[in-house]
mmCIF file of C-alpha atoms in Angstrom:
data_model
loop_
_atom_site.group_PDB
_atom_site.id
_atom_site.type_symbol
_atom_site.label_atom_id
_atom_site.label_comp_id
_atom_site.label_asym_id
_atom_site.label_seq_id
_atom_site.Cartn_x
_atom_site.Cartn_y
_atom_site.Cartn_z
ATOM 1 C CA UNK W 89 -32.626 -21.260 -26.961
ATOM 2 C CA UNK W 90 -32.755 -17.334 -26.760
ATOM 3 C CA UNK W 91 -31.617 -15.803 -23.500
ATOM 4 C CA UNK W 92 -31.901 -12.209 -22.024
ATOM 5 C CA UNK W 93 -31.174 -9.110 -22.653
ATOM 6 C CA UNK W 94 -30.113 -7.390 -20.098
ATOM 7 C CA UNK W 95 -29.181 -3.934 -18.298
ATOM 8 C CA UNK W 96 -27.987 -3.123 -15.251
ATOM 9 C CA UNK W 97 -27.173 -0.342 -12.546
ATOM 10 C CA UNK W 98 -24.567 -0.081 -9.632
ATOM 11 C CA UNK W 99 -25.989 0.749 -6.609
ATOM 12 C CA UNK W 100 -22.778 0.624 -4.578
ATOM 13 C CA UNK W 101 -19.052 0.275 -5.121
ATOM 14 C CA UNK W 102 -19.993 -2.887 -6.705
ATOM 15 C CA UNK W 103 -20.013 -3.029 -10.383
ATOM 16 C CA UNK W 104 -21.283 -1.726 -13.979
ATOM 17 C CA UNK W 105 -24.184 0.244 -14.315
ATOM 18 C CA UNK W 106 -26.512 2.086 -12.121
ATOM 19 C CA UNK W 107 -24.843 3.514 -8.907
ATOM 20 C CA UNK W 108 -26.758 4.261 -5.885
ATOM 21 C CA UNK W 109 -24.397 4.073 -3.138
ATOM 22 C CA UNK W 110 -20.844 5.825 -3.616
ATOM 23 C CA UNK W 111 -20.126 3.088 -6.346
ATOM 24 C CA UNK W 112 -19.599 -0.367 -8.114
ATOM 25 C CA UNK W 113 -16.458 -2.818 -8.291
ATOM 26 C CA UNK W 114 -16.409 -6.368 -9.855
ATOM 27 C CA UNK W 115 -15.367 -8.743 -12.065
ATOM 28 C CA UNK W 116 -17.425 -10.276 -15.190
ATOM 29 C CA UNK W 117 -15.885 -13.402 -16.430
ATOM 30 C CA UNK W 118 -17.458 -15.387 -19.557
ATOM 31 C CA UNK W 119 -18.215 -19.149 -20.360
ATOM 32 C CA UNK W 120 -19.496 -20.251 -23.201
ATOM 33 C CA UNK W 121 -21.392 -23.708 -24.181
ATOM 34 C CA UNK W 122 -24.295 -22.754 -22.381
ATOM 35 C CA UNK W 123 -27.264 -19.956 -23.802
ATOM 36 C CA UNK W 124 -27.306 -16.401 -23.889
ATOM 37 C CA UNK W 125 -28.381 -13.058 -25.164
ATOM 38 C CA UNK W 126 -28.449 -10.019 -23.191
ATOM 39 C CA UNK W 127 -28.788 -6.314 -22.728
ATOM 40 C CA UNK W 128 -27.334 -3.427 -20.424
ATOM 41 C CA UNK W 129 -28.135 -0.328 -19.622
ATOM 42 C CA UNK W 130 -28.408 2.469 -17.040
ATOM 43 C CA UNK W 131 -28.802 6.475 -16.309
ATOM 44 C CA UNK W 132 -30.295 8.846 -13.916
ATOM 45 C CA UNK W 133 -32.419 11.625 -13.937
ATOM 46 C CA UNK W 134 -35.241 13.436 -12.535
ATOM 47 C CA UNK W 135 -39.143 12.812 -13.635
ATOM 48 C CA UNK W 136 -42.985 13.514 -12.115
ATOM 49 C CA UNK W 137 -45.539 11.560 -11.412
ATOM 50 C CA UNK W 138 -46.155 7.561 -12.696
ATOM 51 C CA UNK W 139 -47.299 6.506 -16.156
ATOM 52 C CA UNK W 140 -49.878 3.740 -17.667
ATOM 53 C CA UNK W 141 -46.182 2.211 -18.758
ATOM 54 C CA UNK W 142 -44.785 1.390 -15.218
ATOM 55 C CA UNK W 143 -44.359 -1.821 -14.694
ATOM 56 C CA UNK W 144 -43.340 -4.004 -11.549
ATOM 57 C CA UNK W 145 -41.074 -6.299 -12.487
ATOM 58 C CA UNK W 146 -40.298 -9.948 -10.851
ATOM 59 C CA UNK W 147 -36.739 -10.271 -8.571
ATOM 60 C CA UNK W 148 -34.472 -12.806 -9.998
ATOM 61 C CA UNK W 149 -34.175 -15.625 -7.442
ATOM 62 C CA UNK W 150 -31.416 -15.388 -5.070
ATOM 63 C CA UNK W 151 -30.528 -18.779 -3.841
ATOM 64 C CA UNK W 152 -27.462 -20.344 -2.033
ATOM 65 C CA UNK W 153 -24.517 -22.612 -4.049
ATOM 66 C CA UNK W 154 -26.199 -25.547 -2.702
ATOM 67 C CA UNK W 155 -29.339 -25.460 -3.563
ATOM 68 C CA UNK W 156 -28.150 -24.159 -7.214
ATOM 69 C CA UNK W 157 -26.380 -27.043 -7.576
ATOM 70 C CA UNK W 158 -28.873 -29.746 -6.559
ATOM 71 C CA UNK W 159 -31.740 -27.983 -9.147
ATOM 72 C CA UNK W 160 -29.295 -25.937 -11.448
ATOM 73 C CA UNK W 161 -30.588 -23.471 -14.014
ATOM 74 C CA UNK W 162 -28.799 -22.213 -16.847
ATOM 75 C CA UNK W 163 -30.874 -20.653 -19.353
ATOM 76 C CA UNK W 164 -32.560 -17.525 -16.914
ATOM 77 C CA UNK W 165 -30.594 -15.233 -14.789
ATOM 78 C CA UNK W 166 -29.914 -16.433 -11.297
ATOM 79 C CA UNK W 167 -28.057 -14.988 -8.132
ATOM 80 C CA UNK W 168 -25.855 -17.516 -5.778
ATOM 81 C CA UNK W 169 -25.705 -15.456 -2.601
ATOM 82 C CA UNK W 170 -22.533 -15.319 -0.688
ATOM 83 C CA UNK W 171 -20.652 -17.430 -2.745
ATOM 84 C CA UNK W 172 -17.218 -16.772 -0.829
ATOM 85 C CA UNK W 173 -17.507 -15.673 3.200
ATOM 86 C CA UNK W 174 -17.181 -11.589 3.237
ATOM 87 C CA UNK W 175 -13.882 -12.412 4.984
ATOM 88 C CA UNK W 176 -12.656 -13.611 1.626
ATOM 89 C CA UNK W 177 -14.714 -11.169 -0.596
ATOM 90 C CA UNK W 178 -12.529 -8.208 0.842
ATOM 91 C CA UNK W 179 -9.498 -9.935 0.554
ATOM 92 C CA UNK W 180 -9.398 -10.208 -2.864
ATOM 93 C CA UNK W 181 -10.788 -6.397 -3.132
ATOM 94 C CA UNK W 182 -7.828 -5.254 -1.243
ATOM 95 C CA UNK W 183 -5.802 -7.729 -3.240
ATOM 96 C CA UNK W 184 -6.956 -6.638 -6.471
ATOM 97 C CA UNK W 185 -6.370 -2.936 -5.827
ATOM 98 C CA UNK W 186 -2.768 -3.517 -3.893
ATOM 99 C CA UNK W 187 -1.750 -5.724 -7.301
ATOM 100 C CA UNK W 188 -3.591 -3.864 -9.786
ATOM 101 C CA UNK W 189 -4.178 -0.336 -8.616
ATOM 102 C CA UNK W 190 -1.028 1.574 -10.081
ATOM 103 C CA UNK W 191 -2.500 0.346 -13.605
ATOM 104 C CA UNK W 192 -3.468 2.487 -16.544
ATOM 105 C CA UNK W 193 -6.912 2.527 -17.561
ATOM 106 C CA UNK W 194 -9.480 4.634 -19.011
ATOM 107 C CA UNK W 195 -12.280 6.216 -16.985
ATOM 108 C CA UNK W 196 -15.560 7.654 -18.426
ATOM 109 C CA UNK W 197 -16.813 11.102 -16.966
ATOM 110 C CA UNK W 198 -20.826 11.274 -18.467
ATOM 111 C CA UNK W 199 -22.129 14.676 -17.490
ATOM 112 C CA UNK W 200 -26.004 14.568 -18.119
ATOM 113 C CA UNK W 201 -27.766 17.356 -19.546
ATOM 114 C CA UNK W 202 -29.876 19.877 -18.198
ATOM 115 C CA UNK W 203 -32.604 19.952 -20.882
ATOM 116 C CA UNK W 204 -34.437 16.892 -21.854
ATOM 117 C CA UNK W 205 -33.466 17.769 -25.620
ATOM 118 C CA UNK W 206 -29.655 18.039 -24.520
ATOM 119 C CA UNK W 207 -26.877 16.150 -25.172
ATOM 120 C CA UNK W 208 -24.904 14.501 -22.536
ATOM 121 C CA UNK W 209 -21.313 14.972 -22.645
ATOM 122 C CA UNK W 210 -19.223 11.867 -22.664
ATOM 123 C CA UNK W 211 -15.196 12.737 -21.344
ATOM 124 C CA UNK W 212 -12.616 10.215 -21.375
ATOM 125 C CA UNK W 213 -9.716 10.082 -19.143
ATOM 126 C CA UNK W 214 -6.176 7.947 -18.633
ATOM 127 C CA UNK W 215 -5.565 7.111 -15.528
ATOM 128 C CA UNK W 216 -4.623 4.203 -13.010
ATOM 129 C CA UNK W 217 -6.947 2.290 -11.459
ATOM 130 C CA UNK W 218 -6.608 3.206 -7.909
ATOM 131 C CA UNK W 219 -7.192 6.990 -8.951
ATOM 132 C CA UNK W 220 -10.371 5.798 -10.741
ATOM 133 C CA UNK W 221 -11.273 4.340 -7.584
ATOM 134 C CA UNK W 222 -11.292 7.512 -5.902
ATOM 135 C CA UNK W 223 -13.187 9.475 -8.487
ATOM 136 C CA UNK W 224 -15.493 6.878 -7.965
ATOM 137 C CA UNK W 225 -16.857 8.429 -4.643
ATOM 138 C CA UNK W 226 -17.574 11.428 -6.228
ATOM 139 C CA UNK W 227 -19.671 10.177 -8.495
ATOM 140 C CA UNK W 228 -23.378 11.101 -8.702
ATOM 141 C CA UNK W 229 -26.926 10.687 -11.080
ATOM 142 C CA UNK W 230 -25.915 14.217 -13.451
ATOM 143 C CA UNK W 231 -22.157 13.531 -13.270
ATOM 144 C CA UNK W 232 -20.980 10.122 -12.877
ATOM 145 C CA UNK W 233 -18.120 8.221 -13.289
ATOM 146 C CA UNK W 234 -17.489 4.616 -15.205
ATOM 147 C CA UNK W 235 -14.437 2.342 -15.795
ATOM 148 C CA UNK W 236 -14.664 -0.820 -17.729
ATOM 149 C CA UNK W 237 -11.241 -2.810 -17.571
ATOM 150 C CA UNK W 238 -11.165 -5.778 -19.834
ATOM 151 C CA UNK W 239 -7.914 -7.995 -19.640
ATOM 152 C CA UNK W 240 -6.343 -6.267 -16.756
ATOM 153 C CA UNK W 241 -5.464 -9.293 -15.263
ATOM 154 C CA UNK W 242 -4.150 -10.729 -18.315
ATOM 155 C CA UNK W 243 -1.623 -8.153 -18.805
ATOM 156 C CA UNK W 244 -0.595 -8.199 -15.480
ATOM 157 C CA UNK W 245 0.268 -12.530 -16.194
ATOM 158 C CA UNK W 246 3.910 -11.950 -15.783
ATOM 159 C CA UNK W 247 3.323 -11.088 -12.189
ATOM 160 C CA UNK W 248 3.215 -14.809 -9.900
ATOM 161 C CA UNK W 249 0.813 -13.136 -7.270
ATOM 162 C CA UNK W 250 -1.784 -11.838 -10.094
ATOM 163 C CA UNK W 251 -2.148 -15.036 -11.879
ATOM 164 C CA UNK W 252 -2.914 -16.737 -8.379
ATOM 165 C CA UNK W 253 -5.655 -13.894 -7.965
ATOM 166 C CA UNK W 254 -6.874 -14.483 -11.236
ATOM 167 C CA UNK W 255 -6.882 -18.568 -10.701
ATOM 168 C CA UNK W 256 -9.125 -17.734 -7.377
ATOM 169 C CA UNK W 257 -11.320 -15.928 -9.407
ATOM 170 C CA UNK W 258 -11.737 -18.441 -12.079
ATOM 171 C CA UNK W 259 -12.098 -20.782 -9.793
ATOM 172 C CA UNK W 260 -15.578 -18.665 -8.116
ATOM 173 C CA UNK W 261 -16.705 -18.300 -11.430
ATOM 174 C CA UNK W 262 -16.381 -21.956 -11.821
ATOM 175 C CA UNK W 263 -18.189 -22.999 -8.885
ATOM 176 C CA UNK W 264 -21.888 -23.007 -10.079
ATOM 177 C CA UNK W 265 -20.828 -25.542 -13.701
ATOM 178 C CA UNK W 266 -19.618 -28.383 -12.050
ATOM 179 C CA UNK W 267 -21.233 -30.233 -15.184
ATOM 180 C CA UNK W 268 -20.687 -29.599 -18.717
ATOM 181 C CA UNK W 269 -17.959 -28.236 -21.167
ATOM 182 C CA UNK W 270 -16.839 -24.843 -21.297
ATOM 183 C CA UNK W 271 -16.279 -24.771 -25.159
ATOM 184 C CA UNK W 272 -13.471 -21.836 -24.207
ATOM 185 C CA UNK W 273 -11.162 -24.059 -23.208
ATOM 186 C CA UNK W 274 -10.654 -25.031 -27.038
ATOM 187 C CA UNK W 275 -9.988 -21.598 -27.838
ATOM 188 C CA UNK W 276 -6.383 -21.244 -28.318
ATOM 189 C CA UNK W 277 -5.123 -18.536 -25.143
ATOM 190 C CA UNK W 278 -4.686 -15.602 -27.105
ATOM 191 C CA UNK W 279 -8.027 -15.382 -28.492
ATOM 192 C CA UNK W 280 -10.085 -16.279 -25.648
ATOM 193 C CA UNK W 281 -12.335 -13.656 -24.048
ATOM 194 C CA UNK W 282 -10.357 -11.658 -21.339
ATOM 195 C CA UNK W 283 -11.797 -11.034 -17.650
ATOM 196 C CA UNK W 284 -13.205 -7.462 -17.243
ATOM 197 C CA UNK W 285 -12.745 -5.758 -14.072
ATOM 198 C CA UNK W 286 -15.646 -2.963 -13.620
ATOM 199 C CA UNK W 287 -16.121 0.242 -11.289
ATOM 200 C CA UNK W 288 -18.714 2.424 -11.756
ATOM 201 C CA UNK W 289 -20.193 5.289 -9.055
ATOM 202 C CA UNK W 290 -23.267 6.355 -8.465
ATOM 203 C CA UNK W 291 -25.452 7.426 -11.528
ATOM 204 C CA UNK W 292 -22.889 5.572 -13.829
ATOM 205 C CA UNK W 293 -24.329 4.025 -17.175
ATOM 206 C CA UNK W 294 -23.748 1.007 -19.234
ATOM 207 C CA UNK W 295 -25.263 0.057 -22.181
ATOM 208 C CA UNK W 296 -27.988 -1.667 -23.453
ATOM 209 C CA UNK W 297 -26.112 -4.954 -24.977
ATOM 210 C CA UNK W 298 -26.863 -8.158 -26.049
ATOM 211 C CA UNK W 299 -23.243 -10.796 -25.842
ATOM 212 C CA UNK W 300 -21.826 -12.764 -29.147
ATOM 213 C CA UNK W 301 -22.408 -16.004 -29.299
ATOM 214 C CA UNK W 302 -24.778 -18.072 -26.683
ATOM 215 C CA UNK W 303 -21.972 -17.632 -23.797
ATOM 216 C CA UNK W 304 -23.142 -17.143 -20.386
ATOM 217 C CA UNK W 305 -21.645 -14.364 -18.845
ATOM 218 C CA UNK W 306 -20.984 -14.373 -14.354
ATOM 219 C CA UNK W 307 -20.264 -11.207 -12.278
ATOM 220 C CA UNK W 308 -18.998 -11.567 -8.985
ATOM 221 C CA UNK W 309 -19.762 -8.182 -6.782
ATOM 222 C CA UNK W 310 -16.928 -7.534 -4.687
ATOM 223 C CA UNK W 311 -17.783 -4.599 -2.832
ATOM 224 C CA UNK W 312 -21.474 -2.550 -3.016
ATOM 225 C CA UNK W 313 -24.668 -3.761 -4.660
ATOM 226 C CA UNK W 314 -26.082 -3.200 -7.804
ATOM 227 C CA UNK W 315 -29.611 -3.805 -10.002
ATOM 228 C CA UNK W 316 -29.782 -5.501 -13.297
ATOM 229 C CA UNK W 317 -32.690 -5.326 -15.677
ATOM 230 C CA UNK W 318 -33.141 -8.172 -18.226
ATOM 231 C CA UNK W 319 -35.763 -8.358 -20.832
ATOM 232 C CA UNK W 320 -35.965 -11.919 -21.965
ATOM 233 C CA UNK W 321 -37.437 -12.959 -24.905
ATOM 234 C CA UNK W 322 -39.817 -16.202 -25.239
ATOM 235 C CA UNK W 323 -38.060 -19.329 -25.696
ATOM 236 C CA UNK W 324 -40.959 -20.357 -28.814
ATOM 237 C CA UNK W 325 -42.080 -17.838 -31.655
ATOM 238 C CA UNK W 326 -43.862 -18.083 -34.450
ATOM 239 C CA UNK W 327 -40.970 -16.435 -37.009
ATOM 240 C CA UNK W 328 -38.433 -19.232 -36.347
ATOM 241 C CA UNK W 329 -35.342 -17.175 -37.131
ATOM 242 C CA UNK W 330 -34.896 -15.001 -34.129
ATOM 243 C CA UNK W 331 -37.575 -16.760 -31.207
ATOM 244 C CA UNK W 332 -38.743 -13.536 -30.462
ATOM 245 C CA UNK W 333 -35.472 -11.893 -30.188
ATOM 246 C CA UNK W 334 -35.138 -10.314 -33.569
ATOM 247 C CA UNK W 335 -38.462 -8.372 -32.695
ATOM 248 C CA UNK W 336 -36.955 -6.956 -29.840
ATOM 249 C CA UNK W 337 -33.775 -6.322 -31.560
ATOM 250 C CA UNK W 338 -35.939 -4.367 -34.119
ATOM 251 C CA UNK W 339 -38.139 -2.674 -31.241
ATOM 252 C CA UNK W 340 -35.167 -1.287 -29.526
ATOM 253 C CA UNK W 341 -33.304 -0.310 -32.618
ATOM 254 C CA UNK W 342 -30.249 -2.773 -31.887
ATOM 255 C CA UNK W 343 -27.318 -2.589 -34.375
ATOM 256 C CA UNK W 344 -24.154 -4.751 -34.494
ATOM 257 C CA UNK W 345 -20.908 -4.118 -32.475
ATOM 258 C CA UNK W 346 -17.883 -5.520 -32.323
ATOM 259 C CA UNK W 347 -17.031 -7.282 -28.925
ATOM 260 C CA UNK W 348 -13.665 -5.782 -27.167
ATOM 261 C CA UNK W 349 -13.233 -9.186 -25.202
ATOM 262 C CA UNK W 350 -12.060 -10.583 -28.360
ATOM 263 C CA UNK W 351 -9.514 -7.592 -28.448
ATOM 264 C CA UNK W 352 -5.302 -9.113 -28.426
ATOM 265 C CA UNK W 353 -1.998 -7.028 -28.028
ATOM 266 C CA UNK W 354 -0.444 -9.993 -30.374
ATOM 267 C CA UNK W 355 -1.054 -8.329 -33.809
ATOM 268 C CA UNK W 356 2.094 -9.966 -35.299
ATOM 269 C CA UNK W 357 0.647 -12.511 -37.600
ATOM 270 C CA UNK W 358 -2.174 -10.273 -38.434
ATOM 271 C CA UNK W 359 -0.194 -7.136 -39.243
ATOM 272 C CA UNK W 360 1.578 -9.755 -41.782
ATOM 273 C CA UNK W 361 -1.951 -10.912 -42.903
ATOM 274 C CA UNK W 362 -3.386 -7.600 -43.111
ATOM 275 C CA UNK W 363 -3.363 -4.778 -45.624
ATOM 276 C CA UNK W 364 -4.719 -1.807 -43.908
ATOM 277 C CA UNK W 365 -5.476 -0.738 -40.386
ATOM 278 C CA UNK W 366 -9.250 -2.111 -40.812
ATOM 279 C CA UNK W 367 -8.166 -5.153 -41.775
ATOM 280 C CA UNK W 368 -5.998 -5.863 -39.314
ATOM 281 C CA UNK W 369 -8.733 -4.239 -36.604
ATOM 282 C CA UNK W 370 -11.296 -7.236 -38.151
ATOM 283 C CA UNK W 371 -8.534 -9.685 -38.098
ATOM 284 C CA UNK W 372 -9.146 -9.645 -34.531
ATOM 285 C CA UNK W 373 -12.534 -9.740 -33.826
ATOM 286 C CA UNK W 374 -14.097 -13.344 -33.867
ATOM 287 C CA UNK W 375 -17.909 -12.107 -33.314
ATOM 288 C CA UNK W 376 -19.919 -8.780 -32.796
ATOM 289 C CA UNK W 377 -22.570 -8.905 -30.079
ATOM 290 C CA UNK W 378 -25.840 -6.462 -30.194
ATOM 291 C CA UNK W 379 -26.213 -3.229 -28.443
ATOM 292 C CA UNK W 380 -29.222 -0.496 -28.218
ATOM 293 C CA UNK W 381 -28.402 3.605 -27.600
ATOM 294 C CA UNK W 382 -31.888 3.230 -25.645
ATOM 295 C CA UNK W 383 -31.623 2.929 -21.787
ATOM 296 C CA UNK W 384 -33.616 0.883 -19.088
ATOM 297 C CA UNK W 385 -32.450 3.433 -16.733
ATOM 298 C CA UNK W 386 -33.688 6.844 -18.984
ATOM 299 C CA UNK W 387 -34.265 8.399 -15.705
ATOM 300 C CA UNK W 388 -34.719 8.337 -11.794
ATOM 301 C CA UNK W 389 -37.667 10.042 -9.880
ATOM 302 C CA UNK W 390 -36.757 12.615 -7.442
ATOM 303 C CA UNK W 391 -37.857 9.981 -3.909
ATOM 304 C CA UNK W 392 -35.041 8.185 -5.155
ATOM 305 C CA UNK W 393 -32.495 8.066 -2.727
ATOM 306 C CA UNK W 394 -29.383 8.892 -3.404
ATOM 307 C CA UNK W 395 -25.881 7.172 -2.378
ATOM 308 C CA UNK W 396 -24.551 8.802 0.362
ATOM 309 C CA UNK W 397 -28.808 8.227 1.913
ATOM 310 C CA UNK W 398 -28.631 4.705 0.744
ATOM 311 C CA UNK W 399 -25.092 3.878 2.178
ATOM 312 C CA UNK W 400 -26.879 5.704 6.190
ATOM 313 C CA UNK W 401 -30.161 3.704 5.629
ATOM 314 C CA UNK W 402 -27.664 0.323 5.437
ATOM 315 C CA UNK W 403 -25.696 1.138 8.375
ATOM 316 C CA UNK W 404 -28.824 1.948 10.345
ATOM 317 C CA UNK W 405 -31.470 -0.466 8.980
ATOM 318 C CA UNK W 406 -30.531 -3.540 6.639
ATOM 319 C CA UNK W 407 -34.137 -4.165 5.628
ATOM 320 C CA UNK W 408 -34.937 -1.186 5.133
ATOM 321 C CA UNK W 409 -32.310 -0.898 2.582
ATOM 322 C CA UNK W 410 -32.899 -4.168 1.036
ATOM 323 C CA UNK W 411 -36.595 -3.169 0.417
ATOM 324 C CA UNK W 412 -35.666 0.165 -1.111
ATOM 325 C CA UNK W 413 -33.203 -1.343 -3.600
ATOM 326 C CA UNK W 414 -35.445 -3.738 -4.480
ATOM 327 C CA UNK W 415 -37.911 -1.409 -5.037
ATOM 328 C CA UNK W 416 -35.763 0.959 -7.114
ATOM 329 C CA UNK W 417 -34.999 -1.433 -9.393
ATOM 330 C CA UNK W 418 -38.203 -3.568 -10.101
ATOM 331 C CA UNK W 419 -40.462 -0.185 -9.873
ATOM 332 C CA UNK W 420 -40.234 1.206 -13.475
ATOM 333 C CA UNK W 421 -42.021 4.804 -11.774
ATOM 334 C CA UNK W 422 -38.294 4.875 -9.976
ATOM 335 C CA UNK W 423 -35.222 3.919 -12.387
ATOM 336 C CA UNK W 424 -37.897 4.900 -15.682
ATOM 337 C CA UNK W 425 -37.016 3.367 -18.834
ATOM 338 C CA UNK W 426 -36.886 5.147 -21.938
ATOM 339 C CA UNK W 427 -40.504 5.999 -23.566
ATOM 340 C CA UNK W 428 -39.904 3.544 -26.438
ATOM 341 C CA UNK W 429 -38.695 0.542 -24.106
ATOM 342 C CA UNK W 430 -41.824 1.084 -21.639
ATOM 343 C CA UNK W 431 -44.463 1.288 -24.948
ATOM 344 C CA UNK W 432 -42.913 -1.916 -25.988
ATOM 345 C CA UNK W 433 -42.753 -3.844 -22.692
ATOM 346 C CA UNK W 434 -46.286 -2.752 -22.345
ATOM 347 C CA UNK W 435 -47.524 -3.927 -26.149
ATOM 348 C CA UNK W 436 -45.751 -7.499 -26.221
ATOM 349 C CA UNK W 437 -45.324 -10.242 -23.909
ATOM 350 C CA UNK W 438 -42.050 -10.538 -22.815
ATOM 351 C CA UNK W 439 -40.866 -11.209 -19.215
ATOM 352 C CA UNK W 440 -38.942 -8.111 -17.910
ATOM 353 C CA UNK W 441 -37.408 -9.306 -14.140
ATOM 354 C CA UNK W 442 -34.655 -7.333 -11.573
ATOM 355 C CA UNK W 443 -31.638 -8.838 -10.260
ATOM 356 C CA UNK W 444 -30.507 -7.421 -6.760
ATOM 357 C CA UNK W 445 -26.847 -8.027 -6.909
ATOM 358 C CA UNK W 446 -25.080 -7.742 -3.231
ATOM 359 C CA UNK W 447 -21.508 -7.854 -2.128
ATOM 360 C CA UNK W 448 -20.141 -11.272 -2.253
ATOM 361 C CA UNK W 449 -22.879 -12.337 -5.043
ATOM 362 C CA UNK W 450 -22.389 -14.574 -8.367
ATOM 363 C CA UNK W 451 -24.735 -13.871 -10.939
ATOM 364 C CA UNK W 452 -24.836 -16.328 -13.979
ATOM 365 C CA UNK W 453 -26.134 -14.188 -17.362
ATOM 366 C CA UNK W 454 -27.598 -16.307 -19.829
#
C-alpha cells in the first residue's frame, strides 16, 4: 500500500516547516514495518485575491491514545492529542535544551526574494543549539530560520542522562504500536535511522519529500504548533507499478535523494572497502527517499497573521486561534501552493488533507 506525501509548516516553536508563531521544536523518530510515502514542504509570501485552484482541504483526525488504540490506523496520517500531560511535555523541552543545548549544529538562514522571478538566498551557519534556539524568535515569512538535527541524541550516548531522555522518547513514540514488529530492531545499531531533533521559526521551509522504504515516520511537538499538508495517493490504480504514486512523482517533478538518517560517523570498514570519497559516501547510504523543489507552501496571503499576532490571539482567545490555524492550513487561498501543485490537485483525484499539530501531539506519518 502507497502512503502520503506530505509537507508541513511550523506554526509555533514546535517543529519543521511552516512557522506562524515565533517557532517550531520537536522530535521525528522513524519505524518501519508499517506503510509509507510522504512529502514536505513549506514557504511564505505575499499574494491577491483567490483562484479557481483553491482548495479546502479535510483536517486529519485528532483523537486521544485510547481511542487510537481500540480502532488503530496505520496507513493515513493521524494525530494522538496530548499524548504526555504538558507537565511532562516541558520537562523534556527544558531537558533537551539543558543536555543538548551547548551542541554544534547547523542552522539554515532562507532570505526570500523580493521579485517573484528572484532567487532566494539559502545561508548556512555553525552553531550550538541553544543559539539556534534564539535565532529562532527572530524568525519571520521573508527571512526565516531552520535547523534540522539528525542523531543529536545519538552522539550525545556517552552521556547517562541523554540516553534516559532518549529512552523516554522512544518510549512516546512507542506508545501508539503496541502490536506488530518494528523491522528496525533487526537493523544492526549503527545503521539504524537516527532521531532528528527539529526547530524551525516562523516562515521556515522544509521540503517537499517522500521517506525510503514504507517506514512510518512520528513527530512529537514539544513546544508550539504546526500544519502539515499530505497529498495521498489512491491505494488502487490502474498502472500497477506505482498505485498512483509514480504519477504524482512525475506531476511534481520528484527526483531521488539520498536519506541523511542512514548517515554513520563509523566509516572504518568502509574507508577499507572503499576506493574513492563517493564510494565510501554510497557505502553508507542503505536507500534514497523522493523529494520535489516545488512547495505546498509557495506563498501566504497578506490576512495571514503573523507570529507574534498568532502567539496574542492564543493568550487572549484559544478558539479563536484554533480556528485560524486551522484555517491557514486547510485554506489553499492562505498558505498557496505552487501553480503546478494546485493545477494538479485540481485535474486528478487525489485526497489532499491538513494536520493541526499542537504542543504535546504525536503524529504517526504513513
Amino acid at each position: 500500500m502507497w502512503a502520503p506525501l506530505k509537507a508541513a509548516t511550523p506554526v509555533g516553536i514546535a517543529a519543521a516547516h511552516f512557522a506562524t508563531r515565533l517557532g517550531c521544536f520537536a522530535f521525528s523518530p522513524s519505524h518501519l514495518g508499517r506503510c509509507n510515502l510522504s512529502l514536505l514542504s513549506s514557504h511564505a509570501d505575499d499574494r491577491s485575491g483567490p483562484s479557481p485552484r483553491d482548495t479546502i482541504s479535510p483536517l486529519v483526525p485528532r483523537v486521544s491514545l485510547e481511542d487510537f488504540l481500540a480502532s488503530p490506523v496505520y496507513d493515513t496520517p493521524t494525530l494522538i492529542k496530548d499524548i504526555v500531560s504538558s507537565d511532562q511535555v516541558e520537562t523534556i523541552a527544558e531537558e533537551l535544551m539543558a543536555r543538548l543545548g551547548d551542541a554544534d549544529v547547523q542552522m539554515q538562514r532562507k532570505i526570500r526574494s523580493a521579485g517573484s522571478g528572484g532567487d532566494d538566498i539559502t545561508e548556512i551557519y555553525d552553531t550550538t543549539l541553544l543559539q539556534a534556539a534564539e535565532y529562532m524568535m527572530e524568525s519571520c515569512h521573508d527571512d526565516s530560520f531552520f535547523t534540522f538535527c539528525e542523531g543529536l541524541l545519538d552522539e550525545k550516548s556517552d552521556d547517562g542522562d541523554s540516553n534516559a531522555l532518549s529512552s523516554r522518547l522512544g518510549m512516546i513514540r512507542e506508545a501508539p504500536f503496541d502490536v506488530g514488529e518494528n523491522w528496525f530492531d533487526y537493523f544492526p545499531p549503527s545503521i539504524r535511522p537516527t532521531d532528528a531533533l527539529v526547530l524551525a521559526g516562523e516562515g521556515s521551509c522544509s521540503t517537499l519529500h517522500r521517506d525510503p522504504f514504507e517506514w512510518t515516520g512520528t513527530s512529537f511537538c514539544l513546544e508550539g504548533s504546526k500544519i502539515w499538508r499530505f497529498i495521498i495517493p489512491p491505494t488502487t490504480r490502474n498502472d500497477e507499478e506505482g498505485g498512483g504514486v509514480g504519477e504524482v512523482d512525475d506531476a511534481l517533478e520528484s527526483y531521488r535523494l539520498d536519506s541523511i538518517a542512514w548517515t554513520t560517523t563509523d566509516t572504518t570498514h568502509s574507508k577499507e572497502m572503499a576506493a574513492d570519497e563517493e564510494e565510501k559516501r554510497d557505502a553508507l547510504i542503505l536507500s534514497r527517499g523522493w523529494q520535489s523543489d516545488l512547495h505546498l507552501y509557495f506563498s501566504r496571503a497578506e490576512e495571514v497573521l503573523s507570529a507574534l499576532e498568532l502567539s496574542e490571539l492564543e493568550e487572549d482567545n484559544m478558539e479563536a486561534y484554533v480556528m485560524e490555524i486551522e484555517a491557514m492550513g486547510a485554506d489553499t487561498s492562505l498558505l498557496v501552493p505552487d501553480e503546478r501543485i494546485s493545477d494538479f490537485l485540481h485535474n486528478h483525484k487525489f485526497n489532499f488533507s491538513t494536520a493541526i499539530q499542537q504542543t504535546g501531539d504525536l503524529l504517526i506519518i504513513p
